[in-house]
Tab-separated table of N, CA and C in Angstrom:
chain	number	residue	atom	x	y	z
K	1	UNK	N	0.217	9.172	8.762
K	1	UNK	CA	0.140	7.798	9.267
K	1	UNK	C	-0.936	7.044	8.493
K	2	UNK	N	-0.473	5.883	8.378
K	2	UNK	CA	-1.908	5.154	7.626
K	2	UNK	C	-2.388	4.019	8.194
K	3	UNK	N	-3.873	4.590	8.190
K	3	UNK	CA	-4.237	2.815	9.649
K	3	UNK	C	-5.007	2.118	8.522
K	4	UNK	N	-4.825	0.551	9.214
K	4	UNK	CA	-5.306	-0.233	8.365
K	4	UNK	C	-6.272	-1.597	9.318
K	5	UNK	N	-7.442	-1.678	8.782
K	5	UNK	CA	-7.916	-3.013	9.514
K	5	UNK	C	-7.082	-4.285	9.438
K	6	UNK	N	-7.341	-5.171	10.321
K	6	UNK	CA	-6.461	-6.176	10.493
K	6	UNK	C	-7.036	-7.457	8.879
K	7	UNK	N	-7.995	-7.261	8.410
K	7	UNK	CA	-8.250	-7.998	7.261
K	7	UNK	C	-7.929	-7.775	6.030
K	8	UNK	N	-7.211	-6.145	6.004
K	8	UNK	CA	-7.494	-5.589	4.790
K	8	UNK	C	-5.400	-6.211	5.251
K	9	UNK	N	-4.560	-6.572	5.526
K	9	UNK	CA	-3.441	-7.176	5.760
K	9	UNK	C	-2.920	-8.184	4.280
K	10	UNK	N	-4.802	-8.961	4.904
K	10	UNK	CA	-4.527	-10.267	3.729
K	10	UNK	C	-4.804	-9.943	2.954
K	11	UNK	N	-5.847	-9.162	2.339
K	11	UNK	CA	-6.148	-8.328	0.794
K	11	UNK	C	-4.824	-7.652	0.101
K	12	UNK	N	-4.112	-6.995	1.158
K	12	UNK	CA	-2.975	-6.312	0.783
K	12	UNK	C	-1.765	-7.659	0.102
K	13	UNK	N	-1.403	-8.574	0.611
K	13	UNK	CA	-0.694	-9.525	-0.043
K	13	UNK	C	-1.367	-10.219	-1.169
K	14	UNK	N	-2.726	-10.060	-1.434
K	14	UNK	CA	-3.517	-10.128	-2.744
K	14	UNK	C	-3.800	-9.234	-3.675
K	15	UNK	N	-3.438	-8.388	-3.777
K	15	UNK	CA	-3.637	-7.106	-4.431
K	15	UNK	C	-2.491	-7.262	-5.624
K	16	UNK	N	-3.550	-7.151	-6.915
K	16	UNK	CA	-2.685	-7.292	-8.345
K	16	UNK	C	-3.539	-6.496	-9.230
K	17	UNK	N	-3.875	-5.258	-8.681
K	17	UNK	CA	-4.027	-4.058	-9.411
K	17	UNK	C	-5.640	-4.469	-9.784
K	18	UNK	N	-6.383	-4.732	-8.914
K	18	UNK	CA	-7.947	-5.094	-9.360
K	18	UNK	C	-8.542	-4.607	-8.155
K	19	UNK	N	-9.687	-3.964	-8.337
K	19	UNK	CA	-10.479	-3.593	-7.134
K	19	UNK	C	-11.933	-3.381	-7.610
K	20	UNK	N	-12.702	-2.607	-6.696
K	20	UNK	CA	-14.201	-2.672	-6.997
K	20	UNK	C	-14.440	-1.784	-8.329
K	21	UNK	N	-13.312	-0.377	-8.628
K	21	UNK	CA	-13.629	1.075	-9.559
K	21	UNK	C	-11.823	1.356	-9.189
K	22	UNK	N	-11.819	2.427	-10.037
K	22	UNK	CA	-10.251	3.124	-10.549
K	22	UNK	C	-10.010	3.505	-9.426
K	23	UNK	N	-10.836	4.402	-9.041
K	23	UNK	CA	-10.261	4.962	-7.718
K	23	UNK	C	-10.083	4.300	-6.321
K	24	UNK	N	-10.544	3.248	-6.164
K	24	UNK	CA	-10.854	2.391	-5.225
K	24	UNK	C	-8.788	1.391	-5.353
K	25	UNK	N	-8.972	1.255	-6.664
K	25	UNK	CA	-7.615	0.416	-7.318
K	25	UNK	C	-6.303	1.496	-7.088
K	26	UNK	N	-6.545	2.555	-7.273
K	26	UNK	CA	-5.333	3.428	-7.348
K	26	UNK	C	-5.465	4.164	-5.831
K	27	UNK	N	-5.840	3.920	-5.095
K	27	UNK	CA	-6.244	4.545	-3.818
K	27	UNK	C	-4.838	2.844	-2.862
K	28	UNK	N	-5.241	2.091	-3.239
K	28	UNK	CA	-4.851	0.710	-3.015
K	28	UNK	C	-3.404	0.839	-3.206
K	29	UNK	N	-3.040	0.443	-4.085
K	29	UNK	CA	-1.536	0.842	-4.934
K	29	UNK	C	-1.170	1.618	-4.551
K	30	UNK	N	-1.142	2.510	-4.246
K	30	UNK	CA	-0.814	4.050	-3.893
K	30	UNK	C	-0.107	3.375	-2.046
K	31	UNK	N	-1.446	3.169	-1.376
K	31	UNK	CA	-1.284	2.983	0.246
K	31	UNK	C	-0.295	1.673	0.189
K	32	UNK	N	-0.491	0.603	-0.691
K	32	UNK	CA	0.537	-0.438	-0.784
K	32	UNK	C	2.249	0.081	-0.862
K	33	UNK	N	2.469	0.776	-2.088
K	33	UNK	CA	3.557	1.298	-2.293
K	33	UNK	C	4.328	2.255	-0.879
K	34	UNK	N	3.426	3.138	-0.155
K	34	UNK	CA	3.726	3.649	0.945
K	34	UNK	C	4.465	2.565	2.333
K	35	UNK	N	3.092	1.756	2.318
K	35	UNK	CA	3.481	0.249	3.439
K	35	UNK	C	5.194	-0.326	3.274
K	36	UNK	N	5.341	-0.781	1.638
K	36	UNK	CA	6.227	-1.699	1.002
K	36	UNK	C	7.653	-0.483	1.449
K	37	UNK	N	7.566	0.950	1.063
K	37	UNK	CA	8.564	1.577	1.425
K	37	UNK	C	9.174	1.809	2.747
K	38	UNK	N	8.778	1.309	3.281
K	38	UNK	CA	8.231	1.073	5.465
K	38	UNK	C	7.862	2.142	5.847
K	39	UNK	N	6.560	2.917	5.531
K	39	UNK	CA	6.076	3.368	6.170
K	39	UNK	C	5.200	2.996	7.139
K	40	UNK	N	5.163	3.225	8.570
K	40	UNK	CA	4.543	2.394	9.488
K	40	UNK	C	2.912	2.507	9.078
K	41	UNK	N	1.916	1.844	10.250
K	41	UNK	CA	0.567	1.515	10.224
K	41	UNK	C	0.237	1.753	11.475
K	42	UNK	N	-0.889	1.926	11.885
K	42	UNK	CA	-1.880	1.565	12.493
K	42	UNK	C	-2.539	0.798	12.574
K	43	UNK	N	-2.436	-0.019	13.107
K	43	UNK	CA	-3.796	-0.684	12.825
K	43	UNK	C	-5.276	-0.767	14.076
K	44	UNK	N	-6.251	-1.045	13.393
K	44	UNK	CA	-7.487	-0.149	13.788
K	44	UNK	C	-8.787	-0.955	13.280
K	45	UNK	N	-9.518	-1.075	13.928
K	45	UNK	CA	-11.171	-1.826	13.918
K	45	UNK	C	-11.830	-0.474	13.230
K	46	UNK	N	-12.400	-0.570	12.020
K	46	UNK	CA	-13.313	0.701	11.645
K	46	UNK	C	-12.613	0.878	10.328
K	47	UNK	N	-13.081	1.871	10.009
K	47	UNK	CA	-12.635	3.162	8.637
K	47	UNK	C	-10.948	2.805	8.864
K	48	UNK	N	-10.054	2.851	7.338
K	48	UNK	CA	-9.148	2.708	7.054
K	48	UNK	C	-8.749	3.249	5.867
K	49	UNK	N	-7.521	3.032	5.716
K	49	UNK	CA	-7.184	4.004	4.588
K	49	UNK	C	-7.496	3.306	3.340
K	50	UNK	N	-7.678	2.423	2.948
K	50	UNK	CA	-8.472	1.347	2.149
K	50	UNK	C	-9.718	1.747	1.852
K	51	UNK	N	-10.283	1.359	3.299
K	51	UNK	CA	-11.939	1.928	3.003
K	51	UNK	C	-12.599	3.379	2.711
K	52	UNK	N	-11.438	4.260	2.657
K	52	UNK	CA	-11.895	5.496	2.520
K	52	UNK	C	-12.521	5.756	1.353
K	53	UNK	N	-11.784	4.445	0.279
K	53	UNK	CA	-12.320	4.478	-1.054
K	53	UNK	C	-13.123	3.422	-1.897
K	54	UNK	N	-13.872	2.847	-1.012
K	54	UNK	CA	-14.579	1.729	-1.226
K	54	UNK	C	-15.810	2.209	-1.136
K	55	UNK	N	-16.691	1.660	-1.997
K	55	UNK	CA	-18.134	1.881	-2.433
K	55	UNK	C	-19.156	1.031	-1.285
K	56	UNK	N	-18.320	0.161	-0.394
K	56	UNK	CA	-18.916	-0.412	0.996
K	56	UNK	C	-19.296	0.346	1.760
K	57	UNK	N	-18.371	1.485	1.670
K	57	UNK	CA	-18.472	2.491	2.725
K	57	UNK	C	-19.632	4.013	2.890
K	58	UNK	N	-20.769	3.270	3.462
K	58	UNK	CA	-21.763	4.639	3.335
K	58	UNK	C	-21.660	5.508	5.058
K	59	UNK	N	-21.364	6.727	4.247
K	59	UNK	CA	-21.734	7.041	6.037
K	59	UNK	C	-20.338	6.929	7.078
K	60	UNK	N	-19.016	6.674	6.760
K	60	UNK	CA	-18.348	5.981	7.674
K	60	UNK	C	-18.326	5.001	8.588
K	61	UNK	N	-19.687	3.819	7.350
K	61	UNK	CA	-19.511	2.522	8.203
K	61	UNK	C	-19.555	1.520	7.025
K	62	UNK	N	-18.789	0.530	7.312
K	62	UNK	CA	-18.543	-0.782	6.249
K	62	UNK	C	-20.308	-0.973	6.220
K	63	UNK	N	-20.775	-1.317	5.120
K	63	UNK	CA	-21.796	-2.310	5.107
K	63	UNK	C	-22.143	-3.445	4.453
K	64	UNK	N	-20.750	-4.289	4.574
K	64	UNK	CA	-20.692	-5.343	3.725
K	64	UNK	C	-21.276	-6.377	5.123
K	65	UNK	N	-21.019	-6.199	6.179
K	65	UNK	CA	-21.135	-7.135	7.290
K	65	UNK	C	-20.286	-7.990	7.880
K	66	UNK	N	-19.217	-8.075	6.143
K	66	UNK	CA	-18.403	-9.292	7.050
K	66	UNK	C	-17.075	-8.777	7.604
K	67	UNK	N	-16.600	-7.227	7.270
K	67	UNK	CA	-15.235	-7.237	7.837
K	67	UNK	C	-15.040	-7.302	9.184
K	68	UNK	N	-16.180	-6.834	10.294
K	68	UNK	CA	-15.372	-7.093	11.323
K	68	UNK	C	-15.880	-8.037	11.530
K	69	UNK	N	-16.162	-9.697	11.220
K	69	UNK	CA	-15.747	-10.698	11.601
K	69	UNK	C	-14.594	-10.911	10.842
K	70	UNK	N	-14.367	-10.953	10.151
K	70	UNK	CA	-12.879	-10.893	9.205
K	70	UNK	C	-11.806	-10.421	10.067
K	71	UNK	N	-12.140	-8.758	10.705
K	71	UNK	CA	-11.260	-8.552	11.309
K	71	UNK	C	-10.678	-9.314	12.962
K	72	UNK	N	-11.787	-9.985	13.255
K	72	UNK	CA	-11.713	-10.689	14.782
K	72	UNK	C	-11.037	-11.825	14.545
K	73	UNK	N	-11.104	-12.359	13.006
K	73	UNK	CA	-11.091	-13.847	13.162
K	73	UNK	C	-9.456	-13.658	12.970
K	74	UNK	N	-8.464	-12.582	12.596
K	74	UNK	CA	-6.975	-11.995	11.899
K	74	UNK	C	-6.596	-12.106	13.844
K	75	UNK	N	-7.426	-11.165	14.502
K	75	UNK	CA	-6.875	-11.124	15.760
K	75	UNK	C	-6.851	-12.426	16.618
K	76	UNK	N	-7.364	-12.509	16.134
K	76	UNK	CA	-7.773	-14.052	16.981
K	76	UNK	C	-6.875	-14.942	16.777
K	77	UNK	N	-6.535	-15.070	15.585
K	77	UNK	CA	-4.894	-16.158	14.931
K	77	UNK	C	-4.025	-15.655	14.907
K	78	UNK	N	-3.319	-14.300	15.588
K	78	UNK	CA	-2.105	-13.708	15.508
K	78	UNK	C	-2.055	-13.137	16.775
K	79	UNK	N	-0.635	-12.445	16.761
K	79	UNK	CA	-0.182	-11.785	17.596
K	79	UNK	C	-0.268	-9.991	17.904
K	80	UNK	N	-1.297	-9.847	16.609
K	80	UNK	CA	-1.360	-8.672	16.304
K	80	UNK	C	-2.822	-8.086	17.052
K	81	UNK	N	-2.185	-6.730	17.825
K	81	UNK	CA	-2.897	-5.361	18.393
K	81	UNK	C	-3.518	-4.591	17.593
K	82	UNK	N	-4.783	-4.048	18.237
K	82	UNK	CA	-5.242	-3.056	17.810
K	82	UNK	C	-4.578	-1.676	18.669
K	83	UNK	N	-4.017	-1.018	17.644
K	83	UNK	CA	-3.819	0.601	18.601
K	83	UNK	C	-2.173	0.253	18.289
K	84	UNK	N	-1.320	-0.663	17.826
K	84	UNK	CA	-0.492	-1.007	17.742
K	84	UNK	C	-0.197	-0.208	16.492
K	85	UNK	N	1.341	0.115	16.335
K	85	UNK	CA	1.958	0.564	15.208
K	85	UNK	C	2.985	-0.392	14.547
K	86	UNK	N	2.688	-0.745	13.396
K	86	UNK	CA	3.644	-1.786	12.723
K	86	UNK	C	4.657	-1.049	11.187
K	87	UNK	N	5.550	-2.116	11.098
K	87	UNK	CA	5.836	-1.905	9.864
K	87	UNK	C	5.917	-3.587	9.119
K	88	UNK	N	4.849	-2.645	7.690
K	88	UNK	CA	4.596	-4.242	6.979
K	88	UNK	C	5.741	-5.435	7.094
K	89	UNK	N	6.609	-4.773	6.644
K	89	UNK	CA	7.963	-6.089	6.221
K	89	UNK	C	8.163	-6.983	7.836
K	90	UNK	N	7.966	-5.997	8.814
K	90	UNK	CA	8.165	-6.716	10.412
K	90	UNK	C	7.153	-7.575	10.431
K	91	UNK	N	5.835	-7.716	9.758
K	91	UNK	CA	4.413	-8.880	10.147
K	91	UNK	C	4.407	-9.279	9.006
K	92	UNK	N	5.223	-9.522	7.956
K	92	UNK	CA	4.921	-10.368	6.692
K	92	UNK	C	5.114	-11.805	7.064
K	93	UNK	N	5.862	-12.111	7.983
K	93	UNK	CA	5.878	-13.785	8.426
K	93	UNK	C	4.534	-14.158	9.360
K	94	UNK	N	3.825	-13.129	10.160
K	94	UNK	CA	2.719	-13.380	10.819
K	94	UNK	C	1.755	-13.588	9.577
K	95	UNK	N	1.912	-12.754	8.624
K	95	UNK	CA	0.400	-12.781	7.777
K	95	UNK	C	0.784	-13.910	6.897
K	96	UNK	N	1.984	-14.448	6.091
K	96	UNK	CA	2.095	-15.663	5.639
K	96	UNK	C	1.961	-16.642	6.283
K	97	UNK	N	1.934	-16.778	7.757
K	97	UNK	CA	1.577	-18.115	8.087
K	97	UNK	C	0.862	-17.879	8.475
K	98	UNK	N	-0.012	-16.929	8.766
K	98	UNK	CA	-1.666	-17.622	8.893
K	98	UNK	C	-1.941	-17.875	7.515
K	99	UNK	N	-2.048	-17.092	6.448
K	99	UNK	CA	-2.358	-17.627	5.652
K	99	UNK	C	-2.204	-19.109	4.863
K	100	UNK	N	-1.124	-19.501	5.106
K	100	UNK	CA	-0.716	-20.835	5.083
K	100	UNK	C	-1.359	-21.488	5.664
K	101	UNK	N	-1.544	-21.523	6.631
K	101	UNK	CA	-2.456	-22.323	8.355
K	101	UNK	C	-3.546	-22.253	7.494
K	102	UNK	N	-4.449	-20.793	7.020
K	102	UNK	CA	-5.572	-20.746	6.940
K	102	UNK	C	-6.270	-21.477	5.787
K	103	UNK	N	-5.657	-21.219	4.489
K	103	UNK	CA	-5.506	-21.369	3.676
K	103	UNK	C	-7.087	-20.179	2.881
K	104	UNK	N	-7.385	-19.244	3.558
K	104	UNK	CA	-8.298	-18.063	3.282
K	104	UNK	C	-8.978	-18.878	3.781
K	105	UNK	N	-10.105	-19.729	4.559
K	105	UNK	CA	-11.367	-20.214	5.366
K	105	UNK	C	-12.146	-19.130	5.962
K	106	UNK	N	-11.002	-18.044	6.796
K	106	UNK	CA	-11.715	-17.413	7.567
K	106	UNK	C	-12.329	-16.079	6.525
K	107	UNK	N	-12.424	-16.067	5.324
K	107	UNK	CA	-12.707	-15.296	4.886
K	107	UNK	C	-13.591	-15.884	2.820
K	108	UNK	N	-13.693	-17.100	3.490
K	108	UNK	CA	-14.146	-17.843	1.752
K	108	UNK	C	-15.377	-17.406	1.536
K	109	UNK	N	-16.168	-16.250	2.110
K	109	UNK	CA	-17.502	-15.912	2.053
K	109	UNK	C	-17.304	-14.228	0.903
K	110	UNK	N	-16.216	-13.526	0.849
K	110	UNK	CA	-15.459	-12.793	0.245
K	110	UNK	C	-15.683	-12.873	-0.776
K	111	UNK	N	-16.222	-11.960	-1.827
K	111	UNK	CA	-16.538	-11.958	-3.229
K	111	UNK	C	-15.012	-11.743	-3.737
K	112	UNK	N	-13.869	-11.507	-3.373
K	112	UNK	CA	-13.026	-11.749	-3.853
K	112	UNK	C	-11.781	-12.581	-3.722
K	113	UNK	N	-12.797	-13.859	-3.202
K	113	UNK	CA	-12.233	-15.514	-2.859
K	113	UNK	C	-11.778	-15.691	-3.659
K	114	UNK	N	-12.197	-16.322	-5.504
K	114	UNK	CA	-11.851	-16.883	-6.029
K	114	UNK	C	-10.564	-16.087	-6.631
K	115	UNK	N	-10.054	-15.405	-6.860
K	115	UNK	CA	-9.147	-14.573	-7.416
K	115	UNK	C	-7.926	-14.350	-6.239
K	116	UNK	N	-8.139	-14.090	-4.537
K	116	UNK	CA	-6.757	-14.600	-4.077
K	116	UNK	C	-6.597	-16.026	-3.990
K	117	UNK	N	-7.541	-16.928	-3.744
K	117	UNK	CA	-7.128	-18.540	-3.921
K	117	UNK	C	-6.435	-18.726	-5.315
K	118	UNK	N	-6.552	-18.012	-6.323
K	118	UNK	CA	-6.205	-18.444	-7.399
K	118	UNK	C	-4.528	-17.715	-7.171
K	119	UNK	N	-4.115	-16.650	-6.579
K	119	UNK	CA	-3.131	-16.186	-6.563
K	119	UNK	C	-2.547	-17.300	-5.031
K	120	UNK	N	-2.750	-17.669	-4.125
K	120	UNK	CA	-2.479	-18.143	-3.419
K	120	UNK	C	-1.990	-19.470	-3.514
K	121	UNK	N	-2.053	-20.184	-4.454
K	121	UNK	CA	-1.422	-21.174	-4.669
K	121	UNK	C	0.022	-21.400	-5.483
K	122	UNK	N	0.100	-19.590	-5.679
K	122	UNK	CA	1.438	-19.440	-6.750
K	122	UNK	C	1.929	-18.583	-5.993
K	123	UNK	N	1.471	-17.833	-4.933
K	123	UNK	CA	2.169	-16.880	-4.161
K	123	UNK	C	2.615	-17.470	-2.640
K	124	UNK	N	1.871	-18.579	-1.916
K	124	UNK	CA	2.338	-18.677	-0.720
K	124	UNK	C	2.667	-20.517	-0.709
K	125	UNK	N	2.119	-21.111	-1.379
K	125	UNK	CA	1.931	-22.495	-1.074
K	125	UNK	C	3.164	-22.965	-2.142
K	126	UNK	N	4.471	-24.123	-1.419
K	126	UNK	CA	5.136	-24.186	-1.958
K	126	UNK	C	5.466	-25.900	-2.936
């Protein structure tokens, strides 16, 4: 099973083979390709299958600070559970229209703002 925070959703529809290190990038791709084939999710506040390979992660705790407001602010504009099991292709219309709605705000503090805004205007905005 692969759980995923509710922020790492919108990273996932941004994801064009760039990340923090190789393994961090191919750890990504890898869990993307799984999602895209419908394999279901979890989704989950904490450690994820994402973060397992992120250099944020000391200890089994984020210490960037901002994901779980990231992650509150995803719950907060959707319909989406924690403890809930999804399959991506079933919440791709929830996560495109927030993102649309949002236009990334709830997350422009993100060192990797400028690079989905730059994909976001060719990927969701018509």
């Amino acid at each position: 099973m692969i759980f995923l925070r509710p922020h790492h959703l919108l990273c996932l529809q941004f994801f064009v083979g760039k990340g923090y290190d190789q393994q961090f990038t191919l750890n990504t791709a890898t869990v993307l390709k799984k999602l895209q084939s419908g394999e279901e999710f979890t989704l989950v506040m904490g450690k994820d299958n994402l973060c397992s390979c992120c250099p944020n992660l000391i200890e089994g705790i984020c210490n960037s600070g901002k994901s779980k407001c990231y992650d509150q602010a995803i719950l907060d504009k959707t319909t989406l559970k924690i403890g809930q099991v999804y399959k991506i292709m079933a919440i791709k219309s929830i996560i495109a229209d927030l993102i649309n709605a949002d236009k990334l705000d709830l997350c422009k503090d993100c060192q990797w703002i400028e690079l989905c805004q730059s994909i976001l205007k060719y990927k969701f905005l018509a």
